[in-house]
Structures are given as C-alpha cells and as structure tokens.
CSV table of C-alpha atoms in Angstrom, one decimal:
chain,number,residue,atom,x,y,z
D,105,UNK,CA,-4.0,14.2,11.2
D,106,UNK,CA,-4.1,11.1,9.3
D,107,UNK,CA,-1.4,9.8,7.0
D,108,UNK,CA,-1.6,11.0,3.1
D,109,UNK,CA,-3.8,9.3,0.8
D,110,UNK,CA,-1.5,5.8,-0.3
D,111,UNK,CA,-2.1,6.4,-4.3
D,112,UNK,CA,0.6,9.2,-4.4
D,113,UNK,CA,3.1,6.5,-3.3
D,114,UNK,CA,4.0,5.6,-6.9
D,115,UNK,CA,4.5,9.4,-7.9
D,116,UNK,CA,7.0,10.4,-5.2
D,117,UNK,CA,10.5,8.5,-4.1
D,118,UNK,CA,10.8,7.2,-0.4
D,119,UNK,CA,13.3,9.0,1.2
D,120,UNK,CA,15.3,7.8,4.5
D,121,UNK,CA,15.3,11.2,5.9
D,122,UNK,CA,11.8,12.3,5.0
D,123,UNK,CA,9.2,13.5,7.4
D,124,UNK,CA,6.8,10.1,6.8
D,125,UNK,CA,10.0,7.7,7.5
D,126,UNK,CA,11.1,9.7,10.8
D,127,UNK,CA,7.2,8.9,12.1
D,128,UNK,CA,7.5,5.4,11.2
D,129,UNK,CA,10.9,5.1,12.5
D,130,UNK,CA,9.5,6.4,16.0
D,131,UNK,CA,6.6,4.3,16.1
D,132,UNK,CA,7.8,1.0,15.0
D,133,UNK,CA,11.7,1.2,15.6
D,134,UNK,CA,14.7,1.8,13.8
D,135,UNK,CA,13.4,-1.3,11.3
D,136,UNK,CA,10.6,0.8,9.8
D,137,UNK,CA,13.8,2.8,8.1
D,138,UNK,CA,13.6,0.1,5.1
D,139,UNK,CA,11.5,0.6,1.9
D,140,UNK,CA,9.9,-2.8,2.0
D,141,UNK,CA,8.5,-2.0,5.4
D,142,UNK,CA,7.4,1.7,4.5
D,143,UNK,CA,5.5,-0.1,2.0
D,144,UNK,CA,4.2,-2.7,4.2
D,145,UNK,CA,2.9,-0.2,6.4
D,146,UNK,CA,1.1,1.9,4.1
D,147,UNK,CA,-0.6,-1.1,2.7
D,148,UNK,CA,-1.5,-2.3,6.5
D,149,UNK,CA,-2.7,1.2,7.4
D,150,UNK,CA,-4.7,1.3,4.2
D,151,UNK,CA,-6.6,-1.9,5.1
D,152,UNK,CA,-6.9,-0.9,8.9
D,153,UNK,CA,-8.7,2.5,7.8
D,154,UNK,CA,-11.0,1.1,5.5
D,155,UNK,CA,-12.0,-1.8,7.9
D,156,UNK,CA,-14.4,0.4,9.8
D,157,UNK,CA,-16.5,1.0,6.6
D,158,UNK,CA,-16.6,-2.7,5.8
D,159,UNK,CA,-17.9,-3.2,9.0
D,160,UNK,CA,-20.6,-0.8,8.5
D,161,UNK,CA,-21.5,-1.9,5.0
D,162,UNK,CA,-22.4,-5.6,6.7
D,163,UNK,CA,-24.6,-3.7,9.0
D,164,UNK,CA,-26.2,-1.6,6.6
D,165,UNK,CA,-27.0,-4.9,4.9
D,166,UNK,CA,-28.5,-6.4,7.6
D,167,UNK,CA,-30.7,-3.3,8.3
D,168,UNK,CA,-32.1,-3.4,4.3
D,169,UNK,CA,-32.7,-7.2,4.8
D,170,UNK,CA,-34.5,-6.3,8.1
D,171,UNK,CA,-36.5,-3.5,6.7
D,172,UNK,CA,-37.6,-5.5,3.7
D,173,UNK,CA,-38.9,-8.4,6.1
D,174,UNK,CA,-40.9,-5.8,8.1
D,175,UNK,CA,-42.5,-4.5,5.2
D,176,UNK,CA,-43.1,-8.2,3.9
D,177,UNK,CA,-44.9,-8.6,7.4
D,178,UNK,CA,-46.9,-5.6,7.3
D,179,UNK,CA,-48.0,-6.0,3.7
D,180,UNK,CA,-49.2,-9.5,4.8
D,181,UNK,CA,-51.2,-8.2,7.7
D,182,UNK,CA,-52.9,-5.4,5.4
D,183,UNK,CA,-54.3,-7.8,3.3
D,184,UNK,CA,-55.4,-10.1,6.2
D,185,UNK,CA,-57.2,-7.0,7.6
D,186,UNK,CA,-58.8,-6.4,4.4
D,187,UNK,CA,-60.2,-10.0,4.0
D,188,UNK,CA,-61.2,-9.7,7.5
D,189,UNK,CA,-63.1,-6.3,6.8
D,190,UNK,CA,-61.0,-4.6,9.7
D,191,UNK,CA,-60.6,-1.3,8.6
D,192,UNK,CA,-59.5,0.3,11.6
D,193,UNK,CA,-56.5,-2.3,11.6
D,194,UNK,CA,-55.9,-2.0,8.2
D,195,UNK,CA,-55.6,2.1,8.1
D,196,UNK,CA,-53.2,1.4,10.9
D,197,UNK,CA,-51.1,-1.3,9.5
D,198,UNK,CA,-50.9,1.1,6.1
D,199,UNK,CA,-49.3,4.1,7.9
D,200,UNK,CA,-47.0,1.4,9.5
D,201,UNK,CA,-46.1,0.5,6.5
D,202,UNK,CA,-45.4,3.7,4.9
D,203,UNK,CA,-43.2,4.7,7.9
D,204,UNK,CA,-41.2,1.3,6.8
D,205,UNK,CA,-41.2,2.4,3.3
D,206,UNK,CA,-39.3,5.7,4.5
D,207,UNK,CA,-37.1,4.0,6.9
D,208,UNK,CA,-36.4,1.5,3.9
D,209,UNK,CA,-35.7,4.0,1.4
D,210,UNK,CA,-33.0,5.6,3.4
D,211,UNK,CA,-31.3,2.4,4.3
D,212,UNK,CA,-30.9,1.5,0.7
D,213,UNK,CA,-29.5,4.9,-0.3
D,214,UNK,CA,-26.8,4.5,2.6
D,215,UNK,CA,-26.1,0.9,2.0
D,216,UNK,CA,-25.5,1.9,-2.1
D,217,UNK,CA,-23.1,4.6,-1.0
D,218,UNK,CA,-21.1,2.2,1.1
D,219,UNK,CA,-21.2,-0.4,-1.6
D,220,UNK,CA,-19.6,2.3,-3.8
D,221,UNK,CA,-17.1,2.9,-1.1
D,222,UNK,CA,-15.8,-0.7,-1.1
D,223,UNK,CA,-15.5,-0.3,-4.9
D,224,UNK,CA,-13.4,2.6,-5.2
D,225,UNK,CA,-11.3,1.0,-2.0
D,226,UNK,CA,-10.8,-2.0,-4.0
D,227,UNK,CA,-9.7,0.0,-7.4
D,228,UNK,CA,-7.4,2.1,-5.0
D,229,UNK,CA,-6.0,-0.8,-2.8
D,230,UNK,CA,-4.0,-2.0,-6.2
D,231,UNK,CA,-1.6,1.4,-5.7
D,232,UNK,CA,0.2,0.7,-2.3
D,233,UNK,CA,-0.5,-3.5,-3.3
D,234,UNK,CA,1.9,-2.8,-6.4
D,235,UNK,CA,4.6,-0.8,-4.4
D,236,UNK,CA,4.8,-3.3,-2.0
D,237,UNK,CA,5.5,-6.2,-4.4
D,238,UNK,CA,7.8,-4.1,-5.9
D,239,UNK,CA,9.7,-3.5,-3.1
D,240,UNK,CA,9.4,-7.3,-2.2
D,241,UNK,CA,10.6,-8.4,-5.4
D,242,UNK,CA,13.6,-5.9,-5.5
D,243,UNK,CA,15.0,-7.3,-2.0
D,244,UNK,CA,14.2,-11.0,-3.2
D,245,UNK,CA,16.2,-10.3,-6.5
D,246,UNK,CA,19.0,-8.7,-4.4
D,247,UNK,CA,19.0,-11.7,-1.8
D,248,UNK,CA,18.8,-9.3,1.3
D,249,UNK,CA,18.1,-11.2,4.4
D,250,UNK,CA,17.6,-7.8,6.3
D,251,UNK,CA,15.1,-6.8,4.4
D,252,UNK,CA,12.8,-9.5,5.7
D,253,UNK,CA,14.1,-9.5,9.0
D,254,UNK,CA,13.3,-6.2,9.3
D,255,UNK,CA,9.6,-6.5,7.7
D,256,UNK,CA,9.3,-9.4,10.7
D,257,UNK,CA,10.0,-7.1,13.1
D,258,UNK,CA,7.9,-4.3,12.0
D,259,UNK,CA,4.8,-7.1,11.5
D,260,UNK,CA,5.5,-8.0,15.2
D,261,UNK,CA,5.2,-4.1,16.3
D,262,UNK,CA,2.1,-3.5,14.5
D,263,UNK,CA,0.5,-6.7,15.7
D,264,UNK,CA,0.9,-5.4,19.2
D,265,UNK,CA,-0.4,-2.1,18.5
D,266,UNK,CA,2.7,-0.2,18.2
D,267,UNK,CA,4.1,-1.8,21.5
D,268,UNK,CA,5.2,0.6,24.2
D,269,UNK,CA,6.7,3.6,23.0
D,270,UNK,CA,9.2,5.7,24.7
D,271,UNK,CA,9.3,9.3,25.8
D,272,UNK,CA,11.5,10.1,22.7
D,273,UNK,CA,9.0,8.4,20.7
D,274,UNK,CA,6.2,10.5,21.5
D,275,UNK,CA,8.5,13.8,21.4
D,276,UNK,CA,9.6,12.8,18.0
D,277,UNK,CA,6.1,12.1,17.2
D,278,UNK,CA,4.7,15.1,18.5
D,279,UNK,CA,7.2,17.8,16.9
D,280,UNK,CA,6.7,15.9,13.0
D,281,UNK,CA,2.8,16.2,13.7
D,282,UNK,CA,3.1,19.8,14.8
D,283,UNK,CA,5.3,20.8,11.8
D,284,UNK,CA,3.4,19.0,9.3
D,285,UNK,CA,0.1,20.7,10.7
D,286,UNK,CA,2.3,24.0,10.8
D,287,UNK,CA,2.8,23.7,6.6
D,288,UNK,CA,-0.3,22.5,5.6
D,289,UNK,CA,-2.1,25.6,7.4
D,290,UNK,CA,0.2,27.9,5.8
D,291,UNK,CA,-0.1,26.4,2.2
D,292,UNK,CA,-3.6,26.9,2.8
D,293,UNK,CA,-3.8,30.1,4.1
D,294,UNK,CA,-1.4,31.5,1.1
D,295,UNK,CA,-3.2,29.7,-2.2
D,296,UNK,CA,-6.2,28.0,-1.0
D,297,UNK,CA,-8.0,24.7,0.0
D,298,UNK,CA,-6.1,23.1,-3.0
D,299,UNK,CA,-2.8,23.6,-2.2
D,300,UNK,CA,-3.2,22.8,1.3
D,301,UNK,CA,-4.9,19.3,0.3
D,302,UNK,CA,-1.6,19.0,-2.0
D,303,UNK,CA,0.7,19.6,0.9
D,304,UNK,CA,-1.1,17.1,2.8
D,305,UNK,CA,-1.0,14.5,0.3
D,306,UNK,CA,2.8,14.8,-0.6
D,307,UNK,CA,4.4,17.0,2.3
D,308,UNK,CA,5.3,14.2,4.4
D,309,UNK,CA,7.4,12.7,1.7
D,310,UNK,CA,9.9,16.0,1.6
D,311,UNK,CA,13.2,15.6,3.3
D,312,UNK,CA,13.3,17.1,6.7
D,313,UNK,CA,16.5,19.1,5.9
D,314,UNK,CA,14.4,20.8,3.3
D,315,UNK,CA,13.8,24.6,3.5
D,316,UNK,CA,10.3,24.2,3.4
D,317,UNK,CA,10.5,22.9,7.2
D,318,UNK,CA,12.7,25.5,7.9
D,319,UNK,CA,12.2,28.2,10.7
D,320,UNK,CA,8.6,27.1,11.1
D,321,UNK,CA,8.7,26.3,15.1
D,322,UNK,CA,10.7,27.5,17.9
D,323,UNK,CA,12.0,25.0,20.6
D,324,UNK,CA,9.7,26.9,23.2
D,325,UNK,CA,6.8,26.5,21.1
D,326,UNK,CA,7.2,22.5,20.6
D,327,UNK,CA,8.2,22.2,24.0
D,328,UNK,CA,5.0,23.9,25.3
D,329,UNK,CA,2.8,22.0,22.9
D,330,UNK,CA,4.3,18.5,24.1
D,331,UNK,CA,3.6,19.7,27.7
D,332,UNK,CA,0.1,20.1,26.9
D,333,UNK,CA,-0.6,17.1,25.1
D,334,UNK,CA,1.9,14.6,26.8
D,335,UNK,CA,3.0,16.1,29.9
D,336,UNK,CA,6.3,17.4,31.4
D,337,UNK,CA,7.6,13.8,31.4
D,338,UNK,CA,7.8,13.8,27.5
D,339,UNK,CA,8.3,17.5,26.7
D,340,UNK,CA,11.8,16.7,29.0
D,341,UNK,CA,13.7,19.7,30.8
D,342,UNK,CA,11.9,23.2,31.4
D,343,UNK,CA,14.3,24.8,29.3
D,344,UNK,CA,14.1,22.7,25.8
D,345,UNK,CA,17.0,21.2,25.6
D,346,UNK,CA,16.0,17.9,24.5
D,347,UNK,CA,13.6,19.3,21.7
D,348,UNK,CA,16.7,21.2,20.4
D,349,UNK,CA,18.8,18.3,20.8
D,350,UNK,CA,16.5,16.0,19.1
D,351,UNK,CA,15.9,18.7,16.0
D,352,UNK,CA,19.7,18.7,15.4
D,353,UNK,CA,19.4,14.9,15.1
D,354,UNK,CA,16.7,14.6,12.9
D,355,UNK,CA,18.2,17.8,10.5
D,356,UNK,CA,15.4,20.3,11.5
D,357,UNK,CA,16.6,24.3,11.5
D,358,UNK,CA,14.1,25.5,14.1
D,359,UNK,CA,13.4,29.3,14.5
D,360,UNK,CA,15.5,31.3,16.9
D,361,UNK,CA,13.4,31.9,20.5
D,362,UNK,CA,12.9,35.1,21.9
D,363,UNK,CA,16.1,35.9,24.0
D,364,UNK,CA,15.7,37.1,27.8
D,365,UNK,CA,12.9,37.5,30.0
D,366,UNK,CA,9.5,38.2,29.0
D,367,UNK,CA,8.5,42.1,29.5
D,368,UNK,CA,5.6,42.7,31.8
D,369,UNK,CA,3.5,45.5,30.3
D,370,UNK,CA,3.9,48.5,32.5
D,371,UNK,CA,1.4,49.5,34.8
D,372,UNK,CA,0.8,53.3,35.9
D,373,UNK,CA,1.4,53.9,39.2
D,374,UNK,CA,-1.7,54.9,41.1
D,375,UNK,CA,-2.5,57.3,43.8
D,376,UNK,CA,-3.4,55.7,47.2
D,377,UNK,CA,-7.0,55.8,47.8
D,378,UNK,CA,-6.2,56.8,51.9
D,379,UNK,CA,-3.0,58.5,53.2
D,380,UNK,CA,-0.2,56.2,54.2
D,381,UNK,CA,0.2,55.5,57.9
D,382,UNK,CA,-2.6,54.8,61.2
D,383,UNK,CA,-5.1,57.7,61.7
D,384,UNK,CA,-4.1,59.9,64.4
D,385,UNK,CA,-6.4,59.1,67.2
D,386,UNK,CA,-4.6,61.0,69.8
D,387,UNK,CA,-4.3,64.7,70.4
D,388,UNK,CA,-0.9,66.9,70.5
D,389,UNK,CA,0.3,67.2,74.1
D,390,UNK,CA,1.3,70.9,74.2
D,391,UNK,CA,2.2,73.1,77.5
D,392,UNK,CA,0.7,76.4,78.1
D,393,UNK,CA,0.8,79.2,81.1
D,394,UNK,CA,-2.2,80.9,79.9
D,395,UNK,CA,-5.3,78.4,80.4
D,396,UNK,CA,-8.0,81.4,79.4
D,397,UNK,CA,-6.3,81.7,75.8
D,398,UNK,CA,-6.5,77.8,75.1
D,399,UNK,CA,-10.0,77.6,76.2
D,400,UNK,CA,-11.0,80.6,73.9
D,401,UNK,CA,-9.3,79.0,71.0
D,402,UNK,CA,-11.0,75.7,71.6
D,403,UNK,CA,-14.3,77.8,72.0
D,404,UNK,CA,-13.8,79.9,68.7
D,405,UNK,CA,-12.7,76.5,66.4
D,406,UNK,CA,-15.6,74.6,67.8
D,407,UNK,CA,-18.0,77.4,66.7
D,408,UNK,CA,-16.6,78.1,63.6
D,409,UNK,CA,-15.0,81.5,64.4
D,410,UNK,CA,-11.5,82.8,64.2
D,411,UNK,CA,-9.2,82.3,67.2
D,412,UNK,CA,-7.9,85.7,68.6
D,413,UNK,CA,-4.1,85.8,68.3
D,414,UNK,CA,-2.1,88.1,70.3
D,415,UNK,CA,-1.3,86.1,73.3
D,416,UNK,CA,1.3,83.2,73.6
D,417,UNK,CA,0.2,79.9,74.4
C-alpha cells in the first residue's frame, strides 16, 4: 500500500516515534529521522508518483496530434476523390474518416483528463513544498549543520534507489506495513469506507506506542507473513525471537501467541476392514485312532450335514 496523501502533513505534526518515521528510517537510514529529511522524502515521493501521469500526458498529446493529422489527410483524400468523381473511393475514405473522428474524440477526452490531473497536482504540490521550506528555514535559523548533512545522505540513498536494504530493514518494513494494513481494514470494517480512508491518511503519523496499534498482531503471525513474502532469512529464527526483539525496540505491544503445541483434531477409531494377521492356509494337525469317524465328519461337513457325535477322535 502506498504512503498517505501529502496534503495531511501540515495538519499532523512530525513525530520521531511514528510509524511513518520508522518506515523512513528502515528505508533510508537513521538520517531520515530528522524532520527536514521527512519533509524532503514526502516531496520527492510526491513528484515520483506523479512522474508517470506526466509522461502519459505527453504521449496522449502526441496521440491527439497524430489523430488530427490523419483526419486532415482523410478530408483531403475525400475532396480529391469527389473532384475526380470516384464515388467508391470517396465512400471508403468517408467511412475511415468516421472511425478517425471516433478515436479522436476518445483521445481528446483522455488528454483533457490528464490536463486536469496535472493542474490538480500543481495545486496540491504546494503543501509538501511549504512543509519542506518551513523545515529548511528552521534548520537555517538554528544553524544546524547536522540537518543539512542528514539531508545529503538521504538524498544520496534516494538517488541510488534506496541502495541495499539489510534483512533487518526488510523485517521492519514488512512488520510496519502489515500492522498498518491491519488497522486500516479494522477501521473500514467498523465504520465504513470513510473511516478506512481517514485512517490510511493519518494513521501513519500516530506514535507506535499508541493503543491503536496494541494487540493487533502476534509474533507468530508476523513471522509467518515475512516467511511467505521475504523468506526465512529475513524472517529470522523459527521461534520468532527476532520479531519479538524488533517489536520491543520499536515500542510495539504485540498480542500473545497461543502457548503449547497446536491440538490435532480427534479422529474416530475405525474398525479394521479385515482381520489382523495372515490368513490360515494350512489345516491344523491332529491325532486320532479312529479314521472312520474322521472321514465321516469330513463327509458330513462337505455335504452340509451335522456330524455324528459319540466317538472320540
């Protein structure tokens, strides 16, 4: 999720222990803690996000100009065909002209929308510019050389595309982004879309020790999310000790994890489908002195009759 709109910077003060400040520190180093660097990052982020629409504006302007040139060429061809009394060619060129007019109308609408977006951007850009100028003037009046050196270091990190982030930085960013998304979704579900947008706009300026962040996530939940998004190396040890240590460092109060092993669902014992052991393939061995009785029993068993009792065998 992208950062909050820049126009709220003049309404909420810049806090050193806020979620937004900790995100900037994780991305650009400890120098980003200074209010001057935070204001500069907001201004640069604003211009970076609007650079793509500005490029689209140039492309749409070229598209409109090309469509107009095609329209003029089609109109000239139609006039020439009519002068030469070529009705078939004139009709085909007229059909082509109607298609060009349709595409030209769509291109002009897109271009006008881009122009309105540019004017809106120029109007709203004065807010981050004003905040940056205020912090810069404050640093000059205070004669603080650390602020200017910090701004140079942050500018260098920004120019190198945030340089190389360490595993701890990625872990911090993932935890803070996950926490912010959780709070925004909770506000949206509780009070609707307006509350969700308001939380997305100003929630990042709230201190991490605020009760709004308390008990939203567990260490195991954060660890599982980081493993799924960044891998085991960034997530740290499998017992989530690194996550808990980072939460204490940031001043976050996590929810308590479930203690002990997870209970497996009880499965009812099923009866065996066949008796245990190997089936009997050899008859029992017995001893007798009366073979006639044994033969009579075998014959009776084979024919389904009741064996005659009375003789020992």
